[in-house]
PDB file of N, CA and C in Angstrom:
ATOM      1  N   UNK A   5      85.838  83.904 105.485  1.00 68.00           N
ATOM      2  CA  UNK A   5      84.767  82.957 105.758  1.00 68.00           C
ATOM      3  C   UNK A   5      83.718  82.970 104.654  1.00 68.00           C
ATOM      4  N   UNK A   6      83.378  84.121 104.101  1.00 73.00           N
ATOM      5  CA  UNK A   6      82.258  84.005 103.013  1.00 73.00           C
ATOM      6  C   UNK A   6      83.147  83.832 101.970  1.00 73.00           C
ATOM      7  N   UNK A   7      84.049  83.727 101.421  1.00 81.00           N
ATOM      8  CA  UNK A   7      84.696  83.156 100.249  1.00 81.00           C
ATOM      9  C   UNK A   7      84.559  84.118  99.215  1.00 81.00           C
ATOM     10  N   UNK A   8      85.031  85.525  99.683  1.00 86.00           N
ATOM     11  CA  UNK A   8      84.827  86.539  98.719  1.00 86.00           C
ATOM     12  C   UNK A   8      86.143  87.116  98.139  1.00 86.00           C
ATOM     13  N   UNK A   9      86.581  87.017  96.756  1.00 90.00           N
ATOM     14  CA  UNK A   9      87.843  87.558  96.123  1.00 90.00           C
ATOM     15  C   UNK A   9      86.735  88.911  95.400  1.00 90.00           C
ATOM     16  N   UNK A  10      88.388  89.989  94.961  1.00 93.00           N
ATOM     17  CA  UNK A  10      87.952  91.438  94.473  1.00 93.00           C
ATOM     18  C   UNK A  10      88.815  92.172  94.638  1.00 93.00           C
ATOM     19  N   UNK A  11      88.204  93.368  93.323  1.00 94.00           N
ATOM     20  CA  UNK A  11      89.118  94.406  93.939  1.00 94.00           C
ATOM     21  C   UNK A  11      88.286  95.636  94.400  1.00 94.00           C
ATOM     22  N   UNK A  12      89.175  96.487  95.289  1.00 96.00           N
ATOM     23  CA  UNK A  12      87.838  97.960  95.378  1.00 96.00           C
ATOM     24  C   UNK A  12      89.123  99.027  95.473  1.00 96.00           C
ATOM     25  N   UNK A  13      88.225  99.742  94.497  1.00 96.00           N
ATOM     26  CA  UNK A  13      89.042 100.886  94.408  1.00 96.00           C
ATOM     27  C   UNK A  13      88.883 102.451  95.639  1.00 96.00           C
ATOM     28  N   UNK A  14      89.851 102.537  96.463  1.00 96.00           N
ATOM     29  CA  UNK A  14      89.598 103.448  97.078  1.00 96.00           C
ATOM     30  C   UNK A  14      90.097 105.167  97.200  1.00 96.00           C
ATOM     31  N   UNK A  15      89.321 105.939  97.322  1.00 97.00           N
ATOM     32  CA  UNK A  15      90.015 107.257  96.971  1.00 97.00           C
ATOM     33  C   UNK A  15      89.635 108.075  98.414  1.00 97.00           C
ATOM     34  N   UNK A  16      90.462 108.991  98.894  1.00 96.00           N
ATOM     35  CA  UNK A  16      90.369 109.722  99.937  1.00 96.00           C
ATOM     36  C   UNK A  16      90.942 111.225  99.352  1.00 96.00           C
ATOM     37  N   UNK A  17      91.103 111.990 100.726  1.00 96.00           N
ATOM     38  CA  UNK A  17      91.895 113.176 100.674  1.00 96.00           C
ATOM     39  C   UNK A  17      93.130 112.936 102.084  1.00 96.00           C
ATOM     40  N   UNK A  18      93.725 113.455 101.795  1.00 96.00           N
ATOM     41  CA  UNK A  18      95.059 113.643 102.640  1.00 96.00           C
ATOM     42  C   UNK A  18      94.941 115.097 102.841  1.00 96.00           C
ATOM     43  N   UNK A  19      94.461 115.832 103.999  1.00 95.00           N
ATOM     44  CA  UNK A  19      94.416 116.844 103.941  1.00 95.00           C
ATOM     45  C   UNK A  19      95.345 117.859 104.823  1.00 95.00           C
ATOM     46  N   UNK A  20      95.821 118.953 104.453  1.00 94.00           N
ATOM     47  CA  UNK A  20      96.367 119.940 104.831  1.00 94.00           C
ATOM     48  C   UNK A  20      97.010 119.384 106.042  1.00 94.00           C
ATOM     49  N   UNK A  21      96.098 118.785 107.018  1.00 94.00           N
ATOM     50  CA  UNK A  21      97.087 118.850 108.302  1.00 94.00           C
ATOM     51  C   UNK A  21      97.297 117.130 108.613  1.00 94.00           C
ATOM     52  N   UNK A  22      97.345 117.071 107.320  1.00 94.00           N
ATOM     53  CA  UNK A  22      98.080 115.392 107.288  1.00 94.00           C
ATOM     54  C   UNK A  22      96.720 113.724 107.719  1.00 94.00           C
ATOM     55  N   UNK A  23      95.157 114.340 107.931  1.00 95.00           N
ATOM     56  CA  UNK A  23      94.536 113.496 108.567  1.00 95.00           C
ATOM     57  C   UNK A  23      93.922 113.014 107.306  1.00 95.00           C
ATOM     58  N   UNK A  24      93.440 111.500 107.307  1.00 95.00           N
ATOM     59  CA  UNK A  24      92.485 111.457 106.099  1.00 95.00           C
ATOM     60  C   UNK A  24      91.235 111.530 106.248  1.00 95.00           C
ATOM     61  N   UNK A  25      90.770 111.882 105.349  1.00 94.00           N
ATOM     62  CA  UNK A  25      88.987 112.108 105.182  1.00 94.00           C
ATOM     63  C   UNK A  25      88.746 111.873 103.711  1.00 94.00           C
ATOM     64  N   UNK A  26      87.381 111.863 103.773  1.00 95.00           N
ATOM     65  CA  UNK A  26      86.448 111.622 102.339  1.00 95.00           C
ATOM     66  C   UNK A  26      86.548 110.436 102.265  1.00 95.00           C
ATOM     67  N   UNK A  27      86.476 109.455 102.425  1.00 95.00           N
ATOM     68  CA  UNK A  27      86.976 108.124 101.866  1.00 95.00           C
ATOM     69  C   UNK A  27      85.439 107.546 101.237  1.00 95.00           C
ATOM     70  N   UNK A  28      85.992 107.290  99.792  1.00 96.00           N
ATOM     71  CA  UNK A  28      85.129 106.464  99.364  1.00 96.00           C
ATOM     72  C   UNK A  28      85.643 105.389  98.675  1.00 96.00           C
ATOM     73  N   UNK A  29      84.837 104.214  98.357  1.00 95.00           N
ATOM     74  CA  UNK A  29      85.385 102.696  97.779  1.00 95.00           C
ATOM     75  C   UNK A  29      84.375 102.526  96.672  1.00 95.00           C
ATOM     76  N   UNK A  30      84.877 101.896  95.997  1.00 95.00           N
ATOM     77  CA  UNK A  30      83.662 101.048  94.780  1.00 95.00           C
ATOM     78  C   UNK A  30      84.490  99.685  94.705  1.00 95.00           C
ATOM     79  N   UNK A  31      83.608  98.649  94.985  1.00 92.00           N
ATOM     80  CA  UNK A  31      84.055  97.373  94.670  1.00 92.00           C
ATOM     81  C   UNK A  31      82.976  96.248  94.562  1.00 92.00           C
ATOM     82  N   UNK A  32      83.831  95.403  94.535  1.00 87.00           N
ATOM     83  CA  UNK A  32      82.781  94.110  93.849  1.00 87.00           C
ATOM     84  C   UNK A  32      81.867  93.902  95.497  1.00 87.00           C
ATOM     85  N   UNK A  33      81.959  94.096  96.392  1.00 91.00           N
ATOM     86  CA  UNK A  33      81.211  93.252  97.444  1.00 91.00           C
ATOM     87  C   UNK A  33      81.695  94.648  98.799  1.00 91.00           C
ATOM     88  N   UNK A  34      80.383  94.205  99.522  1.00 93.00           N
ATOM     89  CA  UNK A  34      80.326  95.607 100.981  1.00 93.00           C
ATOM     90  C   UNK A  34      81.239  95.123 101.696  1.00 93.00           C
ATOM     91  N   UNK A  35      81.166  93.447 101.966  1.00 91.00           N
ATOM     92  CA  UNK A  35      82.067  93.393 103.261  1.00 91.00           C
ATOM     93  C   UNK A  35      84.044  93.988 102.536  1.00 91.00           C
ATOM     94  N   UNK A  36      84.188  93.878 101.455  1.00 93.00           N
ATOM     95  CA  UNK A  36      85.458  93.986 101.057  1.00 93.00           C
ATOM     96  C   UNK A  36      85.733  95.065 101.823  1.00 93.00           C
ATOM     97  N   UNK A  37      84.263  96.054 100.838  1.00 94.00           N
ATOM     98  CA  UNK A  37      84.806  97.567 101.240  1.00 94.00           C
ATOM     99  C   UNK A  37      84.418  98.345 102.393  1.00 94.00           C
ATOM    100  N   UNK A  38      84.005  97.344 103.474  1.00 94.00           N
ATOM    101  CA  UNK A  38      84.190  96.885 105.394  1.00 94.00           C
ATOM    102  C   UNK A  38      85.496  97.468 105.099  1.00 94.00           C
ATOM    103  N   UNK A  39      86.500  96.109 104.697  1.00 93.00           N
ATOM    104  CA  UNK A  39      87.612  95.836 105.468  1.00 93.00           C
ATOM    105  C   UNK A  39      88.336  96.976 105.130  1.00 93.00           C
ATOM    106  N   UNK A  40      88.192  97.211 103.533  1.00 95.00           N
ATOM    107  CA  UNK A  40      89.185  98.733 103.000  1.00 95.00           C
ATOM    108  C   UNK A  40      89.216  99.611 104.019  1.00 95.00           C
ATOM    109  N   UNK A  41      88.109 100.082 104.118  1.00 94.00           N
ATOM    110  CA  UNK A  41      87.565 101.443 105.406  1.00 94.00           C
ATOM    111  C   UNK A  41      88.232 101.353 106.421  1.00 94.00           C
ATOM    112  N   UNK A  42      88.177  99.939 106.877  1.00 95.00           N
ATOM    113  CA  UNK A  42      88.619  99.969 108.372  1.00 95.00           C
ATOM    114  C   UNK A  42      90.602 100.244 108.167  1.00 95.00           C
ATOM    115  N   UNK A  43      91.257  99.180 107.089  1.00 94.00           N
ATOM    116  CA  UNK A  43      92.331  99.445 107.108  1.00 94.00           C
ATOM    117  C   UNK A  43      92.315 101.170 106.873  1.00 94.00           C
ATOM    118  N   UNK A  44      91.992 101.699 106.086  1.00 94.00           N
ATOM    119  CA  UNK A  44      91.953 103.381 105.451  1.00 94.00           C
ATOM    120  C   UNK A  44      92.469 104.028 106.743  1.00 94.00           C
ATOM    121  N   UNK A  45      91.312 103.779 107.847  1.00 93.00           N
ATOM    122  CA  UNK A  45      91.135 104.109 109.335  1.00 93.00           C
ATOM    123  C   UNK A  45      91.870 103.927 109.666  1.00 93.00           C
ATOM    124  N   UNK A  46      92.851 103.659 109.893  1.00 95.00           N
ATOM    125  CA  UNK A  46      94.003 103.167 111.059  1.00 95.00           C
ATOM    126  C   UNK A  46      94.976 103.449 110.531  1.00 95.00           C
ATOM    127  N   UNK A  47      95.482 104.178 109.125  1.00 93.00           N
ATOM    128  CA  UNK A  47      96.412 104.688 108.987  1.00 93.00           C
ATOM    129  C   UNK A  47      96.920 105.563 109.595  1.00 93.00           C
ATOM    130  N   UNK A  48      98.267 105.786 110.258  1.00 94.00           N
ATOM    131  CA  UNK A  48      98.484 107.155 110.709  1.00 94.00           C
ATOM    132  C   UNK A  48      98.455 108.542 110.476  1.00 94.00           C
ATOM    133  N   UNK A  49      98.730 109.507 110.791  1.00 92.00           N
ATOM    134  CA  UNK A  49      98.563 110.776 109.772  1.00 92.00           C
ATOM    135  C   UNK A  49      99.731 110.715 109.259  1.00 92.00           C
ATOM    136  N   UNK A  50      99.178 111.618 107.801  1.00 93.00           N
ATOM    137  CA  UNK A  50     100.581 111.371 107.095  1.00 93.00           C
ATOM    138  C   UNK A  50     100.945 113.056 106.790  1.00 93.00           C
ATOM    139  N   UNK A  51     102.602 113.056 106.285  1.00 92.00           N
ATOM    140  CA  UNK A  51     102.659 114.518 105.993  1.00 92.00           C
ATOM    141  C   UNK A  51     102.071 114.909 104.773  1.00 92.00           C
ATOM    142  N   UNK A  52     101.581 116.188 104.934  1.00 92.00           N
ATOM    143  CA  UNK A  52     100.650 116.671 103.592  1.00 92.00           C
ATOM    144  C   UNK A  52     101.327 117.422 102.672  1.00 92.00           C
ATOM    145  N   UNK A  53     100.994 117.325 101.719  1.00 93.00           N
ATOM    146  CA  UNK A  53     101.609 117.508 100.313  1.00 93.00           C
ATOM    147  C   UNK A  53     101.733 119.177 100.576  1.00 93.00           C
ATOM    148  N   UNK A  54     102.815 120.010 100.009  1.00 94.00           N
ATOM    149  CA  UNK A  54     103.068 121.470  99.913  1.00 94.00           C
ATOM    150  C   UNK A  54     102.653 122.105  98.564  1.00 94.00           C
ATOM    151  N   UNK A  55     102.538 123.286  98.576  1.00 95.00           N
ATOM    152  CA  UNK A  55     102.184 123.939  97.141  1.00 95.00           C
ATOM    153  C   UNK A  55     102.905 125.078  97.513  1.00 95.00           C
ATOM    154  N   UNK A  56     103.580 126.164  96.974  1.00 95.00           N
ATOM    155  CA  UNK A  56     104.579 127.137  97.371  1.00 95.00           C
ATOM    156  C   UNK A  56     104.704 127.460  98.606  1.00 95.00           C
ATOM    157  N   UNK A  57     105.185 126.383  99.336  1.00 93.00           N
ATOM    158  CA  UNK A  57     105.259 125.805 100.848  1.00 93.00           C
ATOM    159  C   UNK A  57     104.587 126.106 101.763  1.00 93.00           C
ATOM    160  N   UNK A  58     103.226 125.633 101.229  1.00 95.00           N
ATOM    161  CA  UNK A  58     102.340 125.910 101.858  1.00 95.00           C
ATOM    162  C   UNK A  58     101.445 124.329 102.369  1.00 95.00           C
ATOM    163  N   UNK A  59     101.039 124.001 103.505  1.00 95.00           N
ATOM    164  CA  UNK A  59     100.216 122.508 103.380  1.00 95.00           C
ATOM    165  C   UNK A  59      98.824 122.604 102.089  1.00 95.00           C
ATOM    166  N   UNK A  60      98.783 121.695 102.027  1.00 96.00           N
ATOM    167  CA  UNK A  60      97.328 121.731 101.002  1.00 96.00           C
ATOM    168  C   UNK A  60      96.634 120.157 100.645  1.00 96.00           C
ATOM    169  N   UNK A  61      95.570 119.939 100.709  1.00 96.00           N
ATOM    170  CA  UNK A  61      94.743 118.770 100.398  1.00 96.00           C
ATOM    171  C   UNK A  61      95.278 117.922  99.434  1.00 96.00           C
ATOM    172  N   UNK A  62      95.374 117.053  99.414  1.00 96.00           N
ATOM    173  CA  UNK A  62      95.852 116.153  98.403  1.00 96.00           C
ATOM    174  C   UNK A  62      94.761 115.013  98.133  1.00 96.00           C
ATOM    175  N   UNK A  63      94.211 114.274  96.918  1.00 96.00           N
ATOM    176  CA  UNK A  63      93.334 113.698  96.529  1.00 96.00           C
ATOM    177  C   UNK A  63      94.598 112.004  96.347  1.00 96.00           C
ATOM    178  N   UNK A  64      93.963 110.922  96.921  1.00 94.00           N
ATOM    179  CA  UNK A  64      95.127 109.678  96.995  1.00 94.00           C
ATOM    180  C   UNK A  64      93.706 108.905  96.404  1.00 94.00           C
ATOM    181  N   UNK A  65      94.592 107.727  95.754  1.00 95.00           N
ATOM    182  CA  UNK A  65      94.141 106.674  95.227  1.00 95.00           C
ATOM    183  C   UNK A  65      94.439 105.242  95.598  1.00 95.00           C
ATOM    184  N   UNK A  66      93.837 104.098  95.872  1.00 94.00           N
ATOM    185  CA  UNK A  66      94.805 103.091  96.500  1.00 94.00           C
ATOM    186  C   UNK A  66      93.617 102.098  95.602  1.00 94.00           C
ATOM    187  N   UNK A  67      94.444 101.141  94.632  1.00 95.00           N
ATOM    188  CA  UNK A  67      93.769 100.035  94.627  1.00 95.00           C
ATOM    189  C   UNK A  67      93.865  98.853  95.388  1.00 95.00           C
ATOM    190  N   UNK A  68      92.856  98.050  96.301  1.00 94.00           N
ATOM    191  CA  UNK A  68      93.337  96.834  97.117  1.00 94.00           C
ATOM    192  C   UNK A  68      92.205  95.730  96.318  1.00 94.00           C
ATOM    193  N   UNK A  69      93.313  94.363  96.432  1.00 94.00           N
ATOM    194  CA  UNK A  69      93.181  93.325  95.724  1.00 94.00           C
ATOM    195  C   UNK A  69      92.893  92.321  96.867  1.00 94.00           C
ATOM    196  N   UNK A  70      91.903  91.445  96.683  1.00 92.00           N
ATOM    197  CA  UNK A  70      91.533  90.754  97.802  1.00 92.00           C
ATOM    198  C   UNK A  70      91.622  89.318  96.852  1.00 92.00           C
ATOM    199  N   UNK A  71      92.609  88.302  97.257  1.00 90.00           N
ATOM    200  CA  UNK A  71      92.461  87.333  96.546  1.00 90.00           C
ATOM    201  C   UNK A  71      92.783  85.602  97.673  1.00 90.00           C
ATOM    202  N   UNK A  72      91.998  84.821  97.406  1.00 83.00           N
ATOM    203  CA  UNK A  72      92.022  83.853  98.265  1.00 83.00           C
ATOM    204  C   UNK A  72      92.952  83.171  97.857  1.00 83.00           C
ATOM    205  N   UNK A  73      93.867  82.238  99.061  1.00 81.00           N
ATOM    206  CA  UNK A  73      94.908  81.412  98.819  1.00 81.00           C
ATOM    207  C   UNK A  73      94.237  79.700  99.374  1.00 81.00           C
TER     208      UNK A  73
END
């Protein structure tokens, strides 16, 4: 409805027991990085990365592209 294209870059942690946290965004406009957050949120847990098979934090990157059709 507000006619907003962009991108925002988002970075979290995937941590040890698979939940995400930290989430932060930088992008061109707030409501974008509304919507990032909320999708971020509703991901399920995921399995967490091992280190000599052990769980451990993992740092993720996701760029999302918001472009009007």
């Amino acid at each position: 409805d507000a006619n907003i294209e962009g991108r925002v870059s988002t970075m979290f942690m995937i941590t040890s027991e698979g939940t995400i946290e930290n989430i932060r965004m930088r992008g061109s406009d707030k409501l974008l990085e509304d919507e990032v957050e909320r999708i971020i949120k509703r991901l399920p847990n995921m399995t967490p990365g091992k280190n000599d098979g052990k769980p451990v934090n993992v740092p993720f990157s996701i760029p999302v592209t918001f472009k009007l059709k």
